[in-house]
Short mmCIF file of C-alpha atoms in Angstrom, two decimals:
data_model
loop_
_atom_site.label_atom_id
_atom_site.label_comp_id
_atom_site.label_asym_id
_atom_site.label_seq_id
_atom_site.Cartn_x
_atom_site.Cartn_y
_atom_site.Cartn_z
CA MET A 20 27.62 -91.53 -35.38
CA TYR A 21 29.14 -88.67 -33.51
CA ILE A 22 29.58 -89.95 -29.90
CA TYR A 23 32.63 -87.80 -28.94
CA PRO A 24 32.81 -84.91 -26.60
CA SER A 25 31.70 -81.64 -27.90
CA SER A 26 35.12 -80.13 -27.18
CA ILE A 27 36.56 -81.96 -29.99
CA PRO A 28 36.28 -80.17 -33.38
CA PRO A 29 35.77 -81.69 -36.78
CA SER A 30 38.99 -82.05 -38.76
CA ASN A 31 40.27 -79.83 -41.59
CA GLY A 32 37.04 -77.74 -41.61
CA ILE A 33 34.95 -80.43 -43.35
CA ASP A 34 31.39 -79.72 -42.87
CA PRO A 35 29.81 -82.69 -41.14
CA SER A 36 26.36 -81.61 -42.24
CA ALA A 37 27.57 -81.79 -45.86
CA THR A 38 28.85 -85.28 -45.60
CA ASN A 39 25.79 -86.44 -43.66
CA LEU A 40 23.48 -85.05 -46.49
CA ILE A 41 25.55 -86.59 -49.16
CA SER A 42 25.43 -89.93 -47.33
CA ILE A 43 21.71 -89.60 -46.91
CA VAL A 44 21.02 -88.80 -50.56
CA SER A 45 23.15 -91.48 -52.06
CA SER A 46 21.86 -94.12 -49.61
CA THR A 47 18.25 -93.15 -50.36
CA LEU A 48 18.80 -93.66 -54.07
CA THR A 49 20.34 -96.99 -53.24
CA LEU A 50 17.12 -97.88 -51.32
CA PHE A 51 15.08 -97.04 -54.44
CA GLY A 52 17.47 -98.78 -56.81
CA ALA A 53 17.99 -101.88 -54.98
CA GLY A 54 14.33 -102.03 -53.95
CA PHE A 55 13.47 -101.75 -57.68
CA ILE A 56 15.85 -104.83 -58.65
CA VAL A 57 14.15 -106.95 -55.99
CA ALA A 58 10.57 -105.85 -56.81
CA SER A 59 10.96 -106.36 -60.53
CA TYR A 60 12.41 -109.97 -59.87
CA GLY A 61 9.09 -110.55 -57.90
CA VAL A 62 6.77 -108.95 -60.32
CA TRP A 63 7.97 -109.95 -63.70
CA PRO A 64 8.52 -113.72 -64.15
CA GLU A 65 10.63 -113.23 -67.29
CA LEU A 66 13.26 -111.67 -65.10
CA ARG A 67 13.53 -114.55 -62.77
CA THR A 68 16.71 -116.07 -64.20
CA PRO A 69 19.65 -117.49 -62.27
CA GLY A 70 21.80 -114.50 -63.04
CA ARG A 71 19.17 -111.99 -61.85
CA LYS A 72 18.82 -114.08 -58.59
CA PHE A 73 22.62 -113.11 -57.83
CA LEU A 74 21.84 -109.44 -58.68
CA VAL A 75 18.86 -109.74 -56.15
CA CYS A 76 21.17 -111.01 -53.43
CA ILE A 77 23.67 -108.20 -54.00
CA SER A 78 20.75 -105.67 -53.90
CA ILE A 79 19.47 -106.95 -50.66
CA SER A 80 22.89 -106.36 -49.10
CA ASP A 81 23.19 -102.95 -50.58
CA PHE A 82 19.46 -102.26 -49.33
CA ILE A 83 20.43 -103.31 -45.89
CA CYS A 84 23.73 -101.15 -45.98
CA ALA A 85 21.78 -98.12 -47.18
CA THR A 86 19.35 -98.31 -44.27
CA GLY A 87 22.16 -98.59 -41.61
CA LEU A 88 24.05 -95.51 -43.25
CA ILE A 89 20.88 -93.51 -43.22
CA PHE A 90 20.48 -94.34 -39.57
CA GLY A 91 24.07 -93.31 -38.89
CA ALA A 92 23.86 -90.04 -40.82
CA THR A 93 20.49 -89.09 -39.47
CA SER A 94 21.76 -89.81 -35.99
CA ASN A 95 24.72 -87.51 -36.69
CA VAL A 96 22.39 -84.74 -37.79
CA ILE A 97 20.41 -85.03 -34.55
CA GLU A 98 23.52 -85.01 -32.47
CA GLU A 99 25.01 -82.03 -34.17
CA THR A 100 22.20 -79.91 -33.10
CA SER A 101 22.50 -81.11 -29.55
CA PRO A 102 25.89 -82.62 -28.84
CA ILE A 103 26.10 -85.45 -26.32
CA HIS A 104 28.88 -86.73 -24.13
CA TRP A 105 29.85 -90.38 -23.66
CA ASN A 106 26.97 -92.70 -22.77
CA ASN A 107 26.28 -96.34 -23.07
CA GLY A 108 23.18 -95.95 -25.34
CA SER A 109 24.94 -93.98 -27.94
CA ILE A 110 27.97 -96.40 -27.96
CA LEU A 111 25.67 -99.29 -28.36
CA ALA A 112 23.75 -97.70 -31.28
CA CYS A 113 27.05 -96.87 -32.87
CA GLN A 114 28.18 -100.51 -32.56
CA ALA A 115 24.81 -101.84 -33.77
CA GLN A 116 24.94 -99.60 -36.94
CA SER A 117 28.60 -100.67 -37.46
CA PHE A 118 27.60 -104.30 -37.20
CA VAL A 119 24.61 -103.94 -39.76
CA THR A 120 26.56 -101.80 -42.38
CA THR A 121 29.90 -103.60 -42.11
CA SER A 122 28.22 -107.10 -42.51
CA ALA A 123 26.12 -105.74 -45.47
CA PHE A 124 29.05 -104.38 -47.13
CA MET A 125 31.00 -107.58 -46.85
CA MET A 126 27.89 -109.45 -48.18
CA SER A 127 27.78 -107.27 -51.13
CA PHE A 128 31.42 -107.80 -51.90
CA LEU A 129 31.15 -111.52 -51.45
CA TRP A 130 27.96 -111.71 -53.67
CA THR A 131 29.72 -109.62 -56.27
CA ILE A 132 32.51 -112.20 -56.33
CA ALA A 133 29.87 -114.97 -56.40
CA THR A 134 28.25 -113.32 -59.37
CA ALA A 135 31.50 -113.13 -61.33
CA VAL A 136 32.07 -116.93 -60.59
CA PHE A 137 28.69 -117.68 -61.73
CA LEU A 138 29.00 -115.88 -65.11
CA TYR A 139 32.36 -117.37 -65.68
CA ILE A 140 30.88 -121.08 -65.15
CA ILE A 141 27.95 -120.28 -67.17
CA VAL A 142 29.76 -118.78 -70.26
CA THR A 143 33.04 -120.71 -70.37
CA LEU A 144 31.91 -124.13 -68.95
CA MET A 145 28.16 -123.80 -69.60
CA ASP A 146 27.56 -126.18 -66.60
CA MET A 147 24.24 -125.46 -65.11
CA ALA A 148 24.42 -128.41 -62.85
CA MET A 149 27.55 -127.07 -61.15
CA ILE A 150 25.83 -123.90 -60.48
CA GLY A 151 22.78 -125.71 -58.82
CA ARG A 152 25.26 -127.66 -56.69
CA MET A 153 27.25 -124.50 -55.58
CA GLU A 154 24.20 -122.38 -55.04
CA PHE A 155 23.73 -123.61 -51.35
CA VAL A 156 27.59 -122.98 -50.68
CA PHE A 157 27.35 -119.40 -52.12
CA HIS A 158 24.54 -118.68 -49.59
CA CYS A 159 26.42 -120.06 -46.54
CA ILE A 160 29.55 -118.09 -47.62
CA CYS A 161 28.12 -114.86 -48.73
CA TRP A 162 25.66 -114.56 -45.88
CA GLY A 163 27.37 -116.56 -43.11
CA ILE A 164 31.04 -115.46 -43.23
CA PRO A 165 30.17 -111.66 -42.77
CA LEU A 166 28.02 -112.40 -39.75
CA LEU A 167 30.75 -114.65 -38.17
CA ILE A 168 33.56 -112.01 -38.77
CA VAL A 169 31.67 -108.99 -37.82
CA GLY A 170 30.06 -110.69 -34.88
CA SER A 171 33.55 -111.54 -33.47
CA ALA A 172 34.64 -108.22 -34.06
CA TRP A 173 31.51 -107.02 -31.92
CA LEU A 174 32.19 -109.21 -29.10
CA ARG A 175 35.82 -108.20 -29.00
CA GLY A 176 34.65 -104.62 -28.61
CA VAL A 177 36.46 -103.34 -31.84
CA LEU A 178 33.29 -101.93 -33.52
CA GLY A 179 32.70 -98.11 -33.05
CA TYR A 180 33.45 -94.78 -34.09
CA ASP A 181 36.53 -93.36 -35.99
CA TYR A 182 37.63 -90.87 -33.29
CA SER A 183 40.87 -90.18 -35.27
CA GLU A 184 38.90 -88.16 -37.81
CA HIS A 185 38.67 -85.44 -35.10
CA PHE A 186 42.35 -85.20 -34.17
CA GLN A 187 45.28 -83.68 -35.93
CA VAL A 188 48.61 -85.42 -35.95
CA ASN A 189 51.76 -83.83 -37.39
CA GLU A 190 49.55 -81.67 -39.69
CA THR A 191 47.69 -84.56 -40.98
CA THR A 192 44.44 -86.24 -40.00
CA ALA A 193 43.06 -89.71 -40.29
CA GLY A 194 39.91 -90.79 -41.89
CA THR A 195 38.43 -93.97 -43.09
CA THR A 196 34.82 -93.58 -43.20
CA GLY A 197 32.20 -90.88 -44.39
CA GLY A 198 31.12 -90.30 -40.75
CA TRP A 199 29.32 -93.59 -40.16
CA CYS A 200 30.50 -96.25 -37.57
CA TRP A 201 32.81 -98.93 -38.43
CA ILE A 202 35.95 -99.87 -36.52
CA SER A 203 36.69 -97.92 -33.39
CA ILE A 204 40.15 -96.46 -34.20
CA GLY A 205 42.24 -93.70 -32.70
CA SER A 206 40.76 -93.51 -29.17
CA GLY A 207 41.80 -89.87 -29.13
CA GLU A 208 45.49 -90.48 -30.26
CA GLY A 209 45.41 -89.87 -33.92
CA HIS A 210 46.12 -92.46 -36.40
CA PRO A 211 45.18 -96.13 -36.23
CA ASN A 212 47.43 -98.62 -34.84
CA GLY A 213 48.39 -102.06 -36.39
CA TRP A 214 45.78 -103.89 -34.62
CA GLU A 215 42.92 -101.39 -35.64
CA ILE A 216 44.25 -101.77 -39.30
CA PHE A 217 44.01 -105.47 -39.09
CA TRP A 218 40.32 -105.36 -38.09
CA MET A 219 39.61 -102.93 -40.89
CA LEU A 220 41.22 -105.35 -43.41
CA VAL A 221 39.45 -108.25 -41.86
CA THR A 222 35.91 -106.63 -41.68
CA GLY A 223 35.95 -105.21 -45.17
CA LYS A 224 38.94 -103.86 -46.96
CA ALA A 225 40.64 -107.20 -47.53
CA TRP A 226 37.52 -108.52 -49.15
CA GLU A 227 37.21 -105.31 -51.22
CA LEU A 228 40.72 -105.54 -52.37
CA LEU A 229 40.00 -109.20 -53.14
CA CYS A 230 37.08 -108.09 -55.44
CA TYR A 231 39.46 -105.60 -57.26
CA ILE A 232 41.68 -108.60 -58.11
CA LEU A 233 39.16 -111.45 -58.92
CA ILE A 234 36.61 -109.38 -60.63
CA PRO A 235 38.65 -107.85 -63.26
CA ALA A 236 40.49 -111.22 -63.97
CA LEU A 237 37.14 -113.09 -64.28
CA TYR A 238 35.57 -110.59 -66.49
CA TRP A 239 38.68 -110.35 -68.61
CA ASN A 240 38.48 -114.14 -69.04
CA LEU A 241 34.87 -114.03 -69.95
CA ARG A 242 35.49 -111.22 -72.53
CA THR A 243 38.16 -113.27 -74.22
CA HIS A 244 35.90 -116.26 -74.43
CA ILE A 245 33.03 -114.18 -75.88
CA ARG A 246 35.50 -112.65 -78.55
CA SER A 247 36.37 -116.03 -79.52
CA GLN A 248 32.52 -117.00 -79.89
CA LEU A 249 31.97 -113.90 -81.94
CA LEU A 250 34.69 -115.06 -84.22
CA VAL A 251 32.97 -118.33 -84.67
CA PHE A 252 29.63 -116.44 -85.50
CA ASP A 253 31.57 -114.51 -88.18
CA ASP A 254 32.83 -117.65 -89.91
CA ILE A 255 29.34 -119.25 -90.10
CA SER A 256 27.37 -118.16 -93.30
CA VAL A 257 23.92 -118.92 -91.94
CA ASP A 258 21.76 -116.12 -90.37
CA ASN A 259 22.94 -115.75 -86.75
CA GLY A 260 22.00 -112.11 -86.11
CA SER A 261 20.15 -112.47 -82.89
CA GLY A 262 22.76 -114.73 -81.24
CA LYS A 263 25.76 -112.44 -82.40
CA GLN A 264 23.78 -109.42 -81.07
CA GLU A 265 23.21 -110.98 -77.78
CA LEU A 266 26.86 -111.77 -77.27
CA LEU A 267 27.83 -108.13 -78.29
CA GLU A 268 25.35 -106.91 -75.80
CA ILE A 269 26.97 -109.18 -73.00
CA ASN A 270 30.32 -108.01 -74.15
CA ARG A 271 29.65 -104.41 -73.83
CA LYS A 272 28.25 -104.99 -70.29
CA LEU A 273 31.33 -106.98 -69.07
CA ILE A 274 33.36 -103.77 -69.92
CA PHE A 275 31.32 -101.63 -67.58
CA ILE A 276 30.91 -103.94 -64.65
CA PRO A 277 34.68 -104.09 -63.19
CA ILE A 278 35.23 -100.49 -64.13
CA VAL A 279 32.02 -99.24 -62.28
CA PHE A 280 32.83 -101.37 -59.37
CA ILE A 281 36.42 -100.00 -59.07
CA LEU A 282 35.43 -96.30 -59.61
CA ILE A 283 32.62 -96.29 -57.00
CA ARG A 284 35.08 -97.78 -54.29
CA LEU A 285 38.07 -95.71 -55.40
CA PRO A 286 37.76 -92.70 -52.99
CA GLY A 287 37.28 -94.85 -49.89
CA ASN A 288 40.20 -97.02 -50.81
CA ILE A 289 42.36 -93.94 -51.32
CA ARG A 290 41.49 -92.56 -47.95
CA PHE A 291 42.09 -96.04 -46.32
CA ILE A 292 45.58 -96.47 -47.88
CA LEU A 293 46.73 -92.89 -47.05
CA THR A 294 45.26 -93.38 -43.59
CA ALA A 295 47.11 -96.57 -43.06
CA PHE A 296 50.37 -95.13 -44.10
CA GLN A 297 49.72 -91.97 -42.06
CA ARG A 298 49.77 -89.76 -45.14
CA ASN A 299 46.20 -88.56 -45.12
CA PRO A 300 45.39 -84.83 -45.30
CA ASP A 301 41.67 -85.85 -45.59
CA TRP A 302 40.99 -83.51 -48.33
CA ALA A 303 37.21 -82.33 -48.11
CA TRP A 304 36.62 -83.25 -51.77
CA LEU A 305 37.83 -86.65 -51.32
CA ARG A 306 35.82 -87.37 -48.31
CA TYR A 307 32.48 -86.05 -50.00
CA LEU A 308 33.19 -88.36 -52.93
CA HIS A 309 33.55 -91.29 -50.31
CA CYS A 310 30.30 -90.29 -48.73
CA PHE A 311 28.59 -90.34 -52.09
CA PHE A 312 30.02 -93.31 -53.81
CA ASP A 313 30.42 -95.77 -51.10
CA PRO A 314 26.51 -96.43 -50.59
CA SER A 315 26.00 -95.94 -54.38
CA GLN A 316 26.27 -99.56 -55.66
CA GLY A 317 22.40 -100.07 -55.43
CA TRP A 318 21.35 -97.34 -57.57
CA VAL A 319 24.19 -97.74 -59.98
CA ASN A 320 23.10 -101.38 -60.47
CA ALA A 321 19.67 -100.34 -61.07
CA ILE A 322 20.81 -97.88 -63.87
CA LEU A 323 23.22 -100.52 -65.41
CA PHE A 324 21.03 -103.65 -65.25
CA CYS A 325 17.50 -102.11 -65.50
CA LEU A 326 17.34 -98.79 -67.15
CA LEU A 327 20.37 -99.57 -69.62
CA THR A 328 19.15 -103.19 -70.33
CA PRO A 329 16.97 -103.31 -73.41
CA ARG A 330 15.19 -106.45 -72.27
CA VAL A 331 14.21 -104.98 -69.07
CA ARG A 332 13.04 -101.75 -70.59
CA ARG A 333 10.71 -103.75 -72.98
CA ILE A 334 9.18 -105.59 -70.20
CA MET A 335 8.60 -102.36 -68.21
CA TRP A 336 7.06 -100.70 -71.36
CA LYS A 337 4.94 -103.67 -71.98
CA SER A 338 3.90 -103.92 -68.30
CA GLY A 339 3.15 -100.14 -68.23
CA SER A 340 1.17 -100.12 -71.67
CA SER A 341 -0.91 -103.04 -70.23
CA LEU A 342 -1.71 -101.19 -66.99
CA THR A 343 -2.55 -98.10 -68.89
CA THR A 344 -5.06 -99.94 -71.20
CA SER A 345 -6.43 -101.79 -68.13
CA LEU A 346 -7.01 -98.41 -66.32
CA THR A 347 -8.51 -96.90 -69.49
CA ASP A 348 -10.96 -99.91 -70.08
CA SER A 349 -11.98 -99.71 -66.44
CA SER A 350 -12.69 -95.94 -66.65
CA LYS A 351 -14.67 -96.32 -69.75
CA THR A 352 -16.75 -99.38 -68.29
CA SER A 353 -17.29 -97.28 -65.04
CA TYR A 354 -18.40 -94.27 -67.16
CA SER A 355 -20.64 -96.38 -69.24
CA THR A 356 -22.21 -98.00 -66.12
CA SER A 357 -22.84 -94.65 -64.49
CA VAL A 358 -24.52 -93.37 -67.65
CA ASN A 359 -26.71 -96.38 -68.09
CA TYR A 360 -27.71 -96.06 -64.30
CA ALA A 361 -28.50 -92.38 -64.70
CA LYS A 362 -30.61 -93.25 -67.80
CA TYR A 363 -32.38 -95.93 -66.01
CA TYR A 364 -33.06 -93.50 -62.89
CA TYR A 365 -34.32 -90.85 -65.16
CA LYS A 366 -36.71 -93.34 -67.03
CA THR A 367 -37.98 -94.70 -63.84
CA SER A 368 -38.68 -91.44 -62.34
CA ARG A 369 -40.59 -90.28 -65.37
CA ASN A 370 -42.61 -93.44 -65.33
CA ASN A 371 -43.44 -92.94 -61.60
CA GLN A 372 -44.42 -89.42 -62.33
CA THR A 373 -46.80 -90.49 -65.08
#
C-alpha cells in the first residue's frame, strides 16, 4: 500500500487508480473461481479424487493471496484520496499484507509443483501407495516452507513497500509489483540492491522460476508417456473407445497447463528481470498486465478444470436439473396443499352457515 510521503509522484505517469482497479477485479474473479473449486470438492462426492485434492490446495492458496491483494489495493484507493505520511500503523499493515500474499504465492507455486509430481507418479509409475506416503510430506513442504521463509523475512524487516517505483534513476524506473507490498526495496534511492534482489528471489521469484523449469519438463514427460499409451490402444483390435478418449482428453489438458502457467506469470517476470538488471522503463501496459494476470490463477483454474472439463459440467448440469425438479415439485406440492386447504375452509364455512 502507498505509505510514502505525498510529495513523491507515481512513476512514468502510470495511473495508480487503474492498477488498483485491475488488481481488485482480477483478485475478485479469483475469489469466485477458487471458492467454486473448493466448494465443488465439498458438495459433489464424485469430484473428491486425489488429483482434485491437490487442485483444492492450490485454490486455497490462490484464495488467500487474492484476499491479501484486495486488501492492499483497497488500502491504496483509500490512501490516494487522503495521502498519509510515515506511521507505524501503515507500515505494519503493509508488512502484514506482504506476509499473507507472499506466503500464499509461494504456497501456490509449491502446490503447483506438487501437483505435477503427483500426476507424473500416477500416470507413469501408477503407484498410489507412494502418493499416500508422500501426501504428508507435500503438506509439510507446501504449507510449512513458505511460512518459515516469509516469517524470517518479516523478522529481518525486509517486508514492505517497493519505494523504487516512485523514483526515476537515469531515465528509468524500477518496478516489481502491481502496487501491493512485497519486499521493501529502493528506500528512496531507486533500483534494488543485491541484498533486496536476494530476498525477492528467496521469497518468490526463485520458486516461480523453478516452476518454469520443472512443470514443463514433467508435463512433457507425461505427454510422451500418454502418446505411447495411445499407440498401444491403436494396436489393440478390441473396443477401447472410452479409454482412448480419456487419454486424449488428458493429453489435451497437459498441453494447456504449463502454457497457461507461464503466460499468466510472464508480465511479472519480465518486470522483475528488467528491474534486476536496471533496464526497466516500467511501461504502463506491462504493469497493467502484471496487475491483471498475477492474481489470475484462481479463475483461470476454474475455467480450465471446471467449465472446460466435460465431467464437471455433467455433474453440474445433473445437480442443477435435480435442484430445478425438486423446486418444481415442492412448488406444486405447496400449491396443491394451499388449494386443498382453501376448498376445505370454503366447505366448512358453508356448512357452518347452513
